[in-house]
CSV table of C-alpha atoms in Angstrom, one decimal:
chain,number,residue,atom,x,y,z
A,1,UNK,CA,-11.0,13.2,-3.3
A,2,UNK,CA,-14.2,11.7,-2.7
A,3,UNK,CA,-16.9,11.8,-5.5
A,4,UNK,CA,-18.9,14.9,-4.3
A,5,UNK,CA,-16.3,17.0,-3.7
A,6,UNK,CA,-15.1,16.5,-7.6
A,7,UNK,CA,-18.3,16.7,-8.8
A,8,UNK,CA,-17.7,20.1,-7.5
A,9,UNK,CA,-14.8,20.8,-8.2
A,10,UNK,CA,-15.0,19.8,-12.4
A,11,UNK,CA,-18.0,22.6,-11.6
A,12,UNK,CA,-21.0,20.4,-11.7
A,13,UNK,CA,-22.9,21.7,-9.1
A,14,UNK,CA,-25.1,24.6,-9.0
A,15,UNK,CA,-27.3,24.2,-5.9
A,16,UNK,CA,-28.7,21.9,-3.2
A,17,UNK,CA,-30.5,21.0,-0.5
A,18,UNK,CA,-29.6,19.2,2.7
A,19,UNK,CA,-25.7,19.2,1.2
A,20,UNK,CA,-24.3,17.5,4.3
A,21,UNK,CA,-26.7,14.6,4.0
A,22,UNK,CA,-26.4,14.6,0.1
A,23,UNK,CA,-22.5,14.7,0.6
A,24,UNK,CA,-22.8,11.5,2.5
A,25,UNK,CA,-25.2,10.0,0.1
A,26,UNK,CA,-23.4,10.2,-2.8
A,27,UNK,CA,-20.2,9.6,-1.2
A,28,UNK,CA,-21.1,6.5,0.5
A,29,UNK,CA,-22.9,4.9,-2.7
A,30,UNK,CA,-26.8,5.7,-0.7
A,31,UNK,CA,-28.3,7.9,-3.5
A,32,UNK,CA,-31.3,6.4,-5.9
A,33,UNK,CA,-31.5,9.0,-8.3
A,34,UNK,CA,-33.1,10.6,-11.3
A,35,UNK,CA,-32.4,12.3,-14.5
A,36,UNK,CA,-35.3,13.3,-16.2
A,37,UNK,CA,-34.9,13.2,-20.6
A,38,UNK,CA,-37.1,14.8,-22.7
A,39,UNK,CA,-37.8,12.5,-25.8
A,40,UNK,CA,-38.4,15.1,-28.7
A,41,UNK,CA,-36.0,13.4,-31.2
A,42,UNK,CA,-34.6,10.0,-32.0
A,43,UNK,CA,-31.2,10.7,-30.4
A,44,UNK,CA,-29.5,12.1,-27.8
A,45,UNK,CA,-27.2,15.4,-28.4
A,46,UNK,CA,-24.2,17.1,-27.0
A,47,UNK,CA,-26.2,18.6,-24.4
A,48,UNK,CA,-27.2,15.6,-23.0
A,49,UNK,CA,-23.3,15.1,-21.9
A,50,UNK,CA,-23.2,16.2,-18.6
A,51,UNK,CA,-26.3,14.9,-17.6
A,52,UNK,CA,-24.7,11.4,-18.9
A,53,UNK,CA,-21.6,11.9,-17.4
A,54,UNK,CA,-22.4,12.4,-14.1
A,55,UNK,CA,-24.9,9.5,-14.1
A,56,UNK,CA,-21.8,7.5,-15.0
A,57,UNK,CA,-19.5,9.0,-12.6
A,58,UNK,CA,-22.0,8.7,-9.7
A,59,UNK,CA,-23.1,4.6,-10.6
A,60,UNK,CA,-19.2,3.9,-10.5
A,61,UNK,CA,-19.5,5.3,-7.3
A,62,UNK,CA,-21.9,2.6,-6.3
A,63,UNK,CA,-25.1,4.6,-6.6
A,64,UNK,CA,-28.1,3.4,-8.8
A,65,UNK,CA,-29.3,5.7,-11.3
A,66,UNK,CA,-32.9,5.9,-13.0
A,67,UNK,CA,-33.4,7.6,-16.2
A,68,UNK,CA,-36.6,8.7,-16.3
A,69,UNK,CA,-38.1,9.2,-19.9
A,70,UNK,CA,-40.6,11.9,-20.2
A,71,UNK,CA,-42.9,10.0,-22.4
A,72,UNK,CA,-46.2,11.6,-20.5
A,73,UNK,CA,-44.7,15.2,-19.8
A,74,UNK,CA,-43.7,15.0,-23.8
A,75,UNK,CA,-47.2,14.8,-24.0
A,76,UNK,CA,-47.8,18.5,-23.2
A,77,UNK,CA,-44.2,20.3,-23.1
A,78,UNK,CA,-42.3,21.8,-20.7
A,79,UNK,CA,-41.8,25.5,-20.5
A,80,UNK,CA,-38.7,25.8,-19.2
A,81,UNK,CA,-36.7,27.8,-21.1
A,82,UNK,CA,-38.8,28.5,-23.8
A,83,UNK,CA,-40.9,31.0,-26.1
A,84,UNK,CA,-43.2,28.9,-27.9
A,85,UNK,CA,-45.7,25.8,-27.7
A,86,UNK,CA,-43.9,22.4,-28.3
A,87,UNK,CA,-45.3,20.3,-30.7
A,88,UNK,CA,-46.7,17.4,-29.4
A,89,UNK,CA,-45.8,13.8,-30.4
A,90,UNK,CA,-47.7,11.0,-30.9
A,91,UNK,CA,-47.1,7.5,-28.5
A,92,UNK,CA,-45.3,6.2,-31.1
A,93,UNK,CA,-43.2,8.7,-32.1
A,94,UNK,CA,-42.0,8.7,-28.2
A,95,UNK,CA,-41.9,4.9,-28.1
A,96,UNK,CA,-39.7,5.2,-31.0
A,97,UNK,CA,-37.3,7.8,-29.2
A,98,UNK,CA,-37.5,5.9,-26.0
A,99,UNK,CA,-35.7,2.9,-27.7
A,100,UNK,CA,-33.1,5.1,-29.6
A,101,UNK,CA,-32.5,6.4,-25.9
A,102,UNK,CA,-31.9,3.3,-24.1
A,103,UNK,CA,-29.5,2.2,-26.7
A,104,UNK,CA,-27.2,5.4,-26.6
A,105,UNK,CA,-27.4,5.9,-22.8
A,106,UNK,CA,-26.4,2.1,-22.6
A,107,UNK,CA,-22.7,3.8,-23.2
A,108,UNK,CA,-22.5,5.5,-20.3
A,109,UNK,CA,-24.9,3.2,-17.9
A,110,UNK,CA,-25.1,0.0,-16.7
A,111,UNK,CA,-28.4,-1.5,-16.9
A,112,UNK,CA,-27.7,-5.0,-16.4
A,113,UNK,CA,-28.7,-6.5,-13.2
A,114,UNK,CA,-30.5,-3.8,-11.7
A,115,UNK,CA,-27.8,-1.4,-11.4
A,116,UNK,CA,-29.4,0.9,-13.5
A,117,UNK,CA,-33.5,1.4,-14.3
A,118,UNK,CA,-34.6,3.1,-16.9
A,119,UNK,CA,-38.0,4.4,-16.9
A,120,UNK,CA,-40.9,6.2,-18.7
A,121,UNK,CA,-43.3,8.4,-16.7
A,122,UNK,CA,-46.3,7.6,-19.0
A,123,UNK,CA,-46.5,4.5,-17.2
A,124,UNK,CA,-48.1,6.9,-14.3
A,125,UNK,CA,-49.0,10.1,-16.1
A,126,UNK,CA,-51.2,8.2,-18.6
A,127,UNK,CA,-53.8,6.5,-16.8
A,128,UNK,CA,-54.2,9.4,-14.4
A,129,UNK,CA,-58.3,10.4,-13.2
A,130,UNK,CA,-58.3,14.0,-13.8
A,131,UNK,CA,-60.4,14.5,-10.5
A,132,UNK,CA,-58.2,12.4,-8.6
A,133,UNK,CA,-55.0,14.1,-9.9
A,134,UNK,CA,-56.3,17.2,-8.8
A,135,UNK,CA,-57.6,16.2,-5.4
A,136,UNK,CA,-54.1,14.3,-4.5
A,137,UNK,CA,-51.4,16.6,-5.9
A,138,UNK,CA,-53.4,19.7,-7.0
A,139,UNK,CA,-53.9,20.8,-3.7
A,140,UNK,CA,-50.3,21.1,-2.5
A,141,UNK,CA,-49.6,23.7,-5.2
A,142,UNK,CA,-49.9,27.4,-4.4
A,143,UNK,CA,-51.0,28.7,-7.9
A,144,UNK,CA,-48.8,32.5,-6.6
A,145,UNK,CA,-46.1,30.0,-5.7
A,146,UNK,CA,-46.1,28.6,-9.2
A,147,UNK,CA,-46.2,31.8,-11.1
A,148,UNK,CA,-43.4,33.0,-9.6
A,149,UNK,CA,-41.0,30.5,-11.0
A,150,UNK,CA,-38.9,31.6,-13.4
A,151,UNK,CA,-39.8,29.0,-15.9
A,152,UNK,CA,-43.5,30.7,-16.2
A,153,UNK,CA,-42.7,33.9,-16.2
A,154,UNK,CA,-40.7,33.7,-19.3
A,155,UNK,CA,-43.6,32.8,-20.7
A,156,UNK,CA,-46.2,35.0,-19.4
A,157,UNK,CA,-46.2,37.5,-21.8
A,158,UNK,CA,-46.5,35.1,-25.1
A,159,UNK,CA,-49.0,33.2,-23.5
A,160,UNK,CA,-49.0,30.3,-21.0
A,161,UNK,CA,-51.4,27.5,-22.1
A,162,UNK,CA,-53.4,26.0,-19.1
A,163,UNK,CA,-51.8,22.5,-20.3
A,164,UNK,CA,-48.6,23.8,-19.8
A,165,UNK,CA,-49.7,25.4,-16.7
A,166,UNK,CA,-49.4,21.5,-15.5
A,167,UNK,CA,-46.0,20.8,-15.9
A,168,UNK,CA,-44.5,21.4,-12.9
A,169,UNK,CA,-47.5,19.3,-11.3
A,170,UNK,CA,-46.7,16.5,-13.2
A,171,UNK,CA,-42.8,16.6,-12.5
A,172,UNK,CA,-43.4,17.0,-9.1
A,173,UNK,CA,-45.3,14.0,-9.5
A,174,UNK,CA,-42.8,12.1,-11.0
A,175,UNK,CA,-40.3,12.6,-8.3
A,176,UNK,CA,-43.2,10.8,-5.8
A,177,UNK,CA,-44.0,7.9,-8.0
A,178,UNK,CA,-40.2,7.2,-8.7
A,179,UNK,CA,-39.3,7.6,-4.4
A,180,UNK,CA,-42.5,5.2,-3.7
A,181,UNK,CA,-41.9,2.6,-6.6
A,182,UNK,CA,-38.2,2.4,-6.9
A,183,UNK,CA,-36.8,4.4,-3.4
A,184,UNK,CA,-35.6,7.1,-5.4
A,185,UNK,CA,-34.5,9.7,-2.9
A,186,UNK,CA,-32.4,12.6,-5.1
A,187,UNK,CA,-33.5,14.2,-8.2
A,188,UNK,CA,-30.9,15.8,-10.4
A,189,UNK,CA,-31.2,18.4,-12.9
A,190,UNK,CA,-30.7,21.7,-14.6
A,191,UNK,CA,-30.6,24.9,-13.1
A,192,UNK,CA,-33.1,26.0,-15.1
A,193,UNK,CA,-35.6,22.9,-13.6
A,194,UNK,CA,-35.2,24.0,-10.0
A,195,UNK,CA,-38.3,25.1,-9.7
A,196,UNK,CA,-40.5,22.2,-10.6
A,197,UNK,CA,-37.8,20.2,-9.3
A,198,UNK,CA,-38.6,21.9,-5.6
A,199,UNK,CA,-41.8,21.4,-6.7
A,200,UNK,CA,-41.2,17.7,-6.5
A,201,UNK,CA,-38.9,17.7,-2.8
A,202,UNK,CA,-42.5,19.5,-1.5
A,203,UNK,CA,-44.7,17.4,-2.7
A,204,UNK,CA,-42.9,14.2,-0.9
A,205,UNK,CA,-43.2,16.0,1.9
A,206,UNK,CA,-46.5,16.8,2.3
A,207,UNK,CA,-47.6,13.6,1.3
A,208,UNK,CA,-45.8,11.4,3.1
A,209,UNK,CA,-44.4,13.5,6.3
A,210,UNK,CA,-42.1,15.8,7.1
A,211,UNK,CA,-39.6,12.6,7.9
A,212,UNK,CA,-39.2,11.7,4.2
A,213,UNK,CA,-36.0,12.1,2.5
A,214,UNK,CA,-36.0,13.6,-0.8
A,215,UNK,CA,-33.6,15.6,-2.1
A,216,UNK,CA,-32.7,17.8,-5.0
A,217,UNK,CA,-29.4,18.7,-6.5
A,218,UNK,CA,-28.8,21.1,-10.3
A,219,UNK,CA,-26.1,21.0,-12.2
A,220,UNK,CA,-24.2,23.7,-13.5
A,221,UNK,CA,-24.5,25.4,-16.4
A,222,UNK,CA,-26.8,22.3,-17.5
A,223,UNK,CA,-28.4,25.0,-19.5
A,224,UNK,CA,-25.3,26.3,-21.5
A,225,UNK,CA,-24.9,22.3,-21.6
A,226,UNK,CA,-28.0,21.8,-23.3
A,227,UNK,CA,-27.1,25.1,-25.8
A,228,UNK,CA,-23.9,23.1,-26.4
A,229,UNK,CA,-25.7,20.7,-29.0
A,230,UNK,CA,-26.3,23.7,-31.0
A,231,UNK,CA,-25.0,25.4,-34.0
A,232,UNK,CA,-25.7,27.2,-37.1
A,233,UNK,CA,-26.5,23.8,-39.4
A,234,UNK,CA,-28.2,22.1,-36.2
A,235,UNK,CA,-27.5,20.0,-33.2
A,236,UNK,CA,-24.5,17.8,-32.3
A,237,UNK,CA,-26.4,14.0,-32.1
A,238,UNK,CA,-25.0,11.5,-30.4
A,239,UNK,CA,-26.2,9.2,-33.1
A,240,UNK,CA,-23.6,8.4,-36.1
A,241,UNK,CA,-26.1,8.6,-38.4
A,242,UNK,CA,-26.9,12.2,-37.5
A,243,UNK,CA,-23.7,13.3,-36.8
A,244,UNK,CA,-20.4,11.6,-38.2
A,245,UNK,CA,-17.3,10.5,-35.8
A,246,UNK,CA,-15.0,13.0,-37.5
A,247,UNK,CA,-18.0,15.9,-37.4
A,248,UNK,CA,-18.8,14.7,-33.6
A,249,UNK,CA,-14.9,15.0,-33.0
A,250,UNK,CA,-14.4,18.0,-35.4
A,251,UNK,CA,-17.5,19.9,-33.2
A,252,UNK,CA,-15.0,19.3,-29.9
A,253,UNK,CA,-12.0,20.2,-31.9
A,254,UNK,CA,-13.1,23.7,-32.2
A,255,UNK,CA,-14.9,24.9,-29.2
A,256,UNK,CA,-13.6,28.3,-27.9
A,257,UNK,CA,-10.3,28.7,-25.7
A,258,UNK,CA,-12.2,29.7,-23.3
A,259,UNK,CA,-14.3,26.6,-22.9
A,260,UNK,CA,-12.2,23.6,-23.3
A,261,UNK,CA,-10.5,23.9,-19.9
A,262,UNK,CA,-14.4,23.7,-18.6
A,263,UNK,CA,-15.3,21.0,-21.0
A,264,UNK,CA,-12.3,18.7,-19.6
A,265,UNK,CA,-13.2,19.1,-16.3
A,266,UNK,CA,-17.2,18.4,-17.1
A,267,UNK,CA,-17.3,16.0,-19.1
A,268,UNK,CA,-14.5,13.8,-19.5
A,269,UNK,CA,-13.1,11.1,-17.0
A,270,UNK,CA,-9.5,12.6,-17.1
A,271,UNK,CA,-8.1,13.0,-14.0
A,272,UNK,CA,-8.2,16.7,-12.4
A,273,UNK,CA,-4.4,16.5,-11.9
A,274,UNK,CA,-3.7,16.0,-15.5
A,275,UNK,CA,-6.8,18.9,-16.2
A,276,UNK,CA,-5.4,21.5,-13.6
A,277,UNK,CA,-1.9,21.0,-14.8
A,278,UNK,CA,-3.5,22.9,-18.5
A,279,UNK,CA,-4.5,25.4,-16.6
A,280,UNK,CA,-1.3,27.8,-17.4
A,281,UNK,CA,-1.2,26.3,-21.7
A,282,UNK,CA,-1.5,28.9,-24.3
A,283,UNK,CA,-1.5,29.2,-27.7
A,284,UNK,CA,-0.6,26.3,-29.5
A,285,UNK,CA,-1.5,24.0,-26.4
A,286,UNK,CA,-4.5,25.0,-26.1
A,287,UNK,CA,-5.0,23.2,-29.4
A,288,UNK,CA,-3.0,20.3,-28.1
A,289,UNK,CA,-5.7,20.7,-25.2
A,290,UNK,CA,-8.7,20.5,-27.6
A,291,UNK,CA,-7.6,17.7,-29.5
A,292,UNK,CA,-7.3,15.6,-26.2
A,293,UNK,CA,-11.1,16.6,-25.3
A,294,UNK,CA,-12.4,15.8,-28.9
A,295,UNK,CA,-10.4,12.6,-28.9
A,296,UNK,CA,-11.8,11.6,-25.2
A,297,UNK,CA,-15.4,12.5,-25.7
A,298,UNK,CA,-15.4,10.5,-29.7
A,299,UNK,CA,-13.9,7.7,-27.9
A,300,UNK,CA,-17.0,7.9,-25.2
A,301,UNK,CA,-19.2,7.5,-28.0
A,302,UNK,CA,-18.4,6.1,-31.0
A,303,UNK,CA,-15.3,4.2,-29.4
A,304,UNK,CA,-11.5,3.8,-30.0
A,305,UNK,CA,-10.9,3.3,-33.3
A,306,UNK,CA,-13.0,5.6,-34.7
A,307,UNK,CA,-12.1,8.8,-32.4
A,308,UNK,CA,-8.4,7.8,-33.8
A,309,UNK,CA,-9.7,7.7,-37.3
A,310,UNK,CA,-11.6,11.4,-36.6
A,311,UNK,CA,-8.8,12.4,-35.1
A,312,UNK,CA,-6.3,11.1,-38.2
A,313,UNK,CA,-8.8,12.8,-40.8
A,314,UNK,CA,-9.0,16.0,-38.7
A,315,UNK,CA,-5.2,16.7,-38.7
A,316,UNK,CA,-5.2,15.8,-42.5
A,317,UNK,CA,-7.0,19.1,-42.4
A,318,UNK,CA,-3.2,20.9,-41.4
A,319,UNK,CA,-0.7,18.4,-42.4
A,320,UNK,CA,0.0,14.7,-43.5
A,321,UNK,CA,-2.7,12.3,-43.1
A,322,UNK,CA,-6.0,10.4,-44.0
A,323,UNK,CA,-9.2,12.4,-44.7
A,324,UNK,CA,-10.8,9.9,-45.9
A,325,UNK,CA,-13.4,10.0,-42.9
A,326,UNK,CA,-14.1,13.2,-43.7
A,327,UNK,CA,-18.0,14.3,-44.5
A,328,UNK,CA,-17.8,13.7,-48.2
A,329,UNK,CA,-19.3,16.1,-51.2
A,330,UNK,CA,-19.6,14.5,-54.8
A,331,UNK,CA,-19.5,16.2,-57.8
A,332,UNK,CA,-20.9,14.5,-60.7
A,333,UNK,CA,-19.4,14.9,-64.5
A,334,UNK,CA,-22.1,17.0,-65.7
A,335,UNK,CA,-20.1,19.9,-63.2
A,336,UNK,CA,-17.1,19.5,-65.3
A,337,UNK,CA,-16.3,21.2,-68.5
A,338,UNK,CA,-13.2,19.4,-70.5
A,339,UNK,CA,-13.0,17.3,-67.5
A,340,UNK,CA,-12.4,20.3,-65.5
A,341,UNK,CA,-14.3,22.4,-62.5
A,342,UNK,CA,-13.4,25.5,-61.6
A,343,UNK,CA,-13.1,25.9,-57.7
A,344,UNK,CA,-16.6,28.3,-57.3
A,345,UNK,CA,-18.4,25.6,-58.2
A,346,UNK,CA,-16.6,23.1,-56.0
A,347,UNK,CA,-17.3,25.2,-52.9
A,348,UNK,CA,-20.8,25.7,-54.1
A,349,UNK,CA,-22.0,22.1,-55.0
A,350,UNK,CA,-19.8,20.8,-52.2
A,351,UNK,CA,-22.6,22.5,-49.9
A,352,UNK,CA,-19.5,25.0,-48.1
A,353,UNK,CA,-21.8,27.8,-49.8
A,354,UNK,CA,-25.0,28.6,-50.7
A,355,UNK,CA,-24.5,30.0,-53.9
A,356,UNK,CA,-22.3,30.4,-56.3
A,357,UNK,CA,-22.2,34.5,-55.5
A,358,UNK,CA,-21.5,33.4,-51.9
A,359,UNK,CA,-18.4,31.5,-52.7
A,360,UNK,CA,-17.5,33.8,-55.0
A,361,UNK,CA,-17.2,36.5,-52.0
A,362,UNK,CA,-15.8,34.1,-49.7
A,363,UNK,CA,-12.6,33.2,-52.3
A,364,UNK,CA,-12.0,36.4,-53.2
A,365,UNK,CA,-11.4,36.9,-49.4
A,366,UNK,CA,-9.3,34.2,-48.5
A,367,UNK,CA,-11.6,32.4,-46.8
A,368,UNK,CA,-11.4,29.3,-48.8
A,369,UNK,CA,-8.4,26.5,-48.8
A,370,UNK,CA,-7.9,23.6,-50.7
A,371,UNK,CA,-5.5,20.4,-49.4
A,372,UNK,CA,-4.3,23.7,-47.4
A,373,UNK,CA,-3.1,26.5,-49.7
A,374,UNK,CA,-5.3,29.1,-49.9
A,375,UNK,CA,-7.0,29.9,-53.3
A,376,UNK,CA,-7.8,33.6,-54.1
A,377,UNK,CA,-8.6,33.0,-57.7
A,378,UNK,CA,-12.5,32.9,-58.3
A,379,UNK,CA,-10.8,31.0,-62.2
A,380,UNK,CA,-8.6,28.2,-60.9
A,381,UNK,CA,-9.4,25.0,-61.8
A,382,UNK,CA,-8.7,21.7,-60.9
A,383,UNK,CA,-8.9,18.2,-62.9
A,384,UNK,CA,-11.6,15.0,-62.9
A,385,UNK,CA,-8.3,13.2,-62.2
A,386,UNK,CA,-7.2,15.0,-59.1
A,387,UNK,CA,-11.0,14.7,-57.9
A,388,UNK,CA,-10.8,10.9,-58.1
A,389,UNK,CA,-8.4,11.2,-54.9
A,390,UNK,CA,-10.2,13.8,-53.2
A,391,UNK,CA,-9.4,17.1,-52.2
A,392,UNK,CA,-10.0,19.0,-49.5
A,393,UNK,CA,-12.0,22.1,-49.5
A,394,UNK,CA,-12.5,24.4,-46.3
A,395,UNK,CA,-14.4,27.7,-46.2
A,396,UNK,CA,-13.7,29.7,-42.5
A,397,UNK,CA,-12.2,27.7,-39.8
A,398,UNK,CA,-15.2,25.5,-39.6
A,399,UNK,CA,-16.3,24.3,-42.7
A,400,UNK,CA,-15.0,21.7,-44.7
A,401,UNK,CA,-15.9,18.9,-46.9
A,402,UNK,CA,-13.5,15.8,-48.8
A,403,UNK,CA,-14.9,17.0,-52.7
A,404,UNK,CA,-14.8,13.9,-55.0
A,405,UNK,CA,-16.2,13.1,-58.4
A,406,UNK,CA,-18.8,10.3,-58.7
């Protein structure tokens, strides 16, 4: 199977233009192209994945990616998607997520030698003349055409800022600068930047002539990808400072049966044989099936030997094993009374509940487990001395800490 064709079928394809011609491209190693990342953090999240993972299946296909950093758009903030007015950033706060960027995409790309660029769109956006912008790119925009898009009129009735307004403008832009400076000739992204991301394919056209190549491919669900790095404490970082190997791996461990099929086919680099042939497990296989995507996606990031220490700790969870990679609560000895604690105010100062009301409710209803027996008493108690090892607490399916005394 050539690499378009299972870029489709792992479902990572949403819409294109010129398919025929982008099919050959990509197949034959021809495509420069562009991921656009938004620096609003110091890390990279979950949602990030499948933008990284196809930039790494299509460079070992021989072609050259670019990551474009948004460090100008980040300047004003892109409405895609969104309710409210970003907060804006100052250049050294982007500078300093630029760098944390470059250092986790280096995983997945190679940047030695030219094979890869990686690039920050302040470089253009910056020292811009407001007249001239206007003039030069201004005038191939259809202010109807642009309110149309789906990414304004979300925001329509909250109120669209005239800075905002820009973005697409200055995306578009991007995708001229990056074809004129480094031959970049596809643009990639989500389906909920095909807008501005036509916007771009346009404006290389008018420009430059109806005989320029540029072309423009979204990937699927990108969107639900980005809502992947989500959950009720926070987003999934790829950064183990943010987000712990066994979190990270616990995370993958317990998406829904109905996703981890998708997830396997998205974003790891297991063959689609192997993937197709899950397509008909059940039940207890489908948990054989999530450990195998949690496993390959630690490994991706934090490497070998810790995705098999997650995945050691994580099974300690159900059975025999080490938890000591587990994220850890400590209780100190003013919480024990005659060098005992009773187990509401483990779950409590563990952080598994917010109060000691709440983990009242939740043992009471046999939500709450400890080295994996089930407590219902809201009075048992356990001992400084079995703290010293560790136990394990878990509230729900989810939640879990390794609770041990200072």
């Amino acid at each position: 199977m050539q690499v378009y064709d299972e870029l489709v079928a792992r479902g990572l394809i949403a819409q294109v233009t010129n398919e025929d011609e982008i099919r050959d491209m990509v197949n034959h190693g021809k495509a420069v192209f562009y991921i656009g990342f938004d620096p609003t953090a110091d890390s990279l999240h979950v949602g990030h994945f499948m933008a990284l993972c196809l930039m790494k299946r299509l460079q070992m296909a021989g072609n050259k990616p670019i990551a474009l950093i948004g460090g100008g758009t980040a300047m004003i903030g892109d409405p895609s998607g969104r309710t409210d007015l970003r907060q804006m950033m100052t250049p050294e706060t982007i500078q300093h997520n630029v760098d944390c960027f470059k250092k986790q995409m280096s995983k997945f790309i190679d940047f030695s030698d030219g094979k890869a660029l990686l690039v920050n769109n302040a470089d253009w956006l910056l020292p811009l003349n407001y007249i001239e912008m206007i003039r030069e790119v201004g005038v191939h925009f259809s202010v109807n055409t642009m309110l149309r898009a789906e990414c304004y009129k979300k925001r329509m009735e909250k109120g669209l800022s005239f800075l905002e307004f820009n973005y697409m403008i200055m995306q578009s832009y991007d995708f001229l600068m990056l074809y004129e400076k480094y031959g970049c000739n596809m643009q990639f992204g989500g389906d909920d930047q095909w807008s501005n991301m036509l916007g771009g394919t346009e404006l290389i056209r008018k420009k430059l002539g109806k005989d320029a190549h540029a072309m423009t491919i979204t990937l699927l669900l990108n969107s639900e990808g980005n809502k992947m790095g989500k959950t009720a404490k926070g987003a999934v970082w790829l950064d183990a400072e943010k987000t712990s190997p066994y979190e990270f791996y616990q995370y993958w461990r317990n998406v829904a049966d109905a996703d981890v099929l998708k997830c396997l086919r998205m974003l790891t680099f297991l063959p689609l044989e192997q993937i197709d042939a899950m397509d008909q497990w059940e039940g207890s296989q489908l948990n054989e099936a999530k450990e195998i995507l949690a496993y390959e996606l630690t490994k991706l990031i934090h490497g070998e030997e810790e995705a098999t220490r997650a995945q050691e700790s994580a099974r300690a969870l159900f059975g025999s094993g080490d938890a000591k990679d587990m994220p850890t609560a400590e209780l100190s000895v003013e919480d024990f009374r005659d060098e005992k604690v009773d187990i509401l105010t483990i779950v409590h100062k563990s952080g598994l509940c917010a109060s000691r009301s709440e983990a009242r409710r939740n043992v009471q209803q046999g939500g709450v487990t400890v080295d994996g027996e089930k407590v219902t008493d809201i009075g048992m108690v356990f001992t400084k001395e079995q703290l010293r090892e560790g136990l394990v607490v878990k509230r729900g399916k989810k939640s879990f800490k390794r609770v041990v005394v200072k």
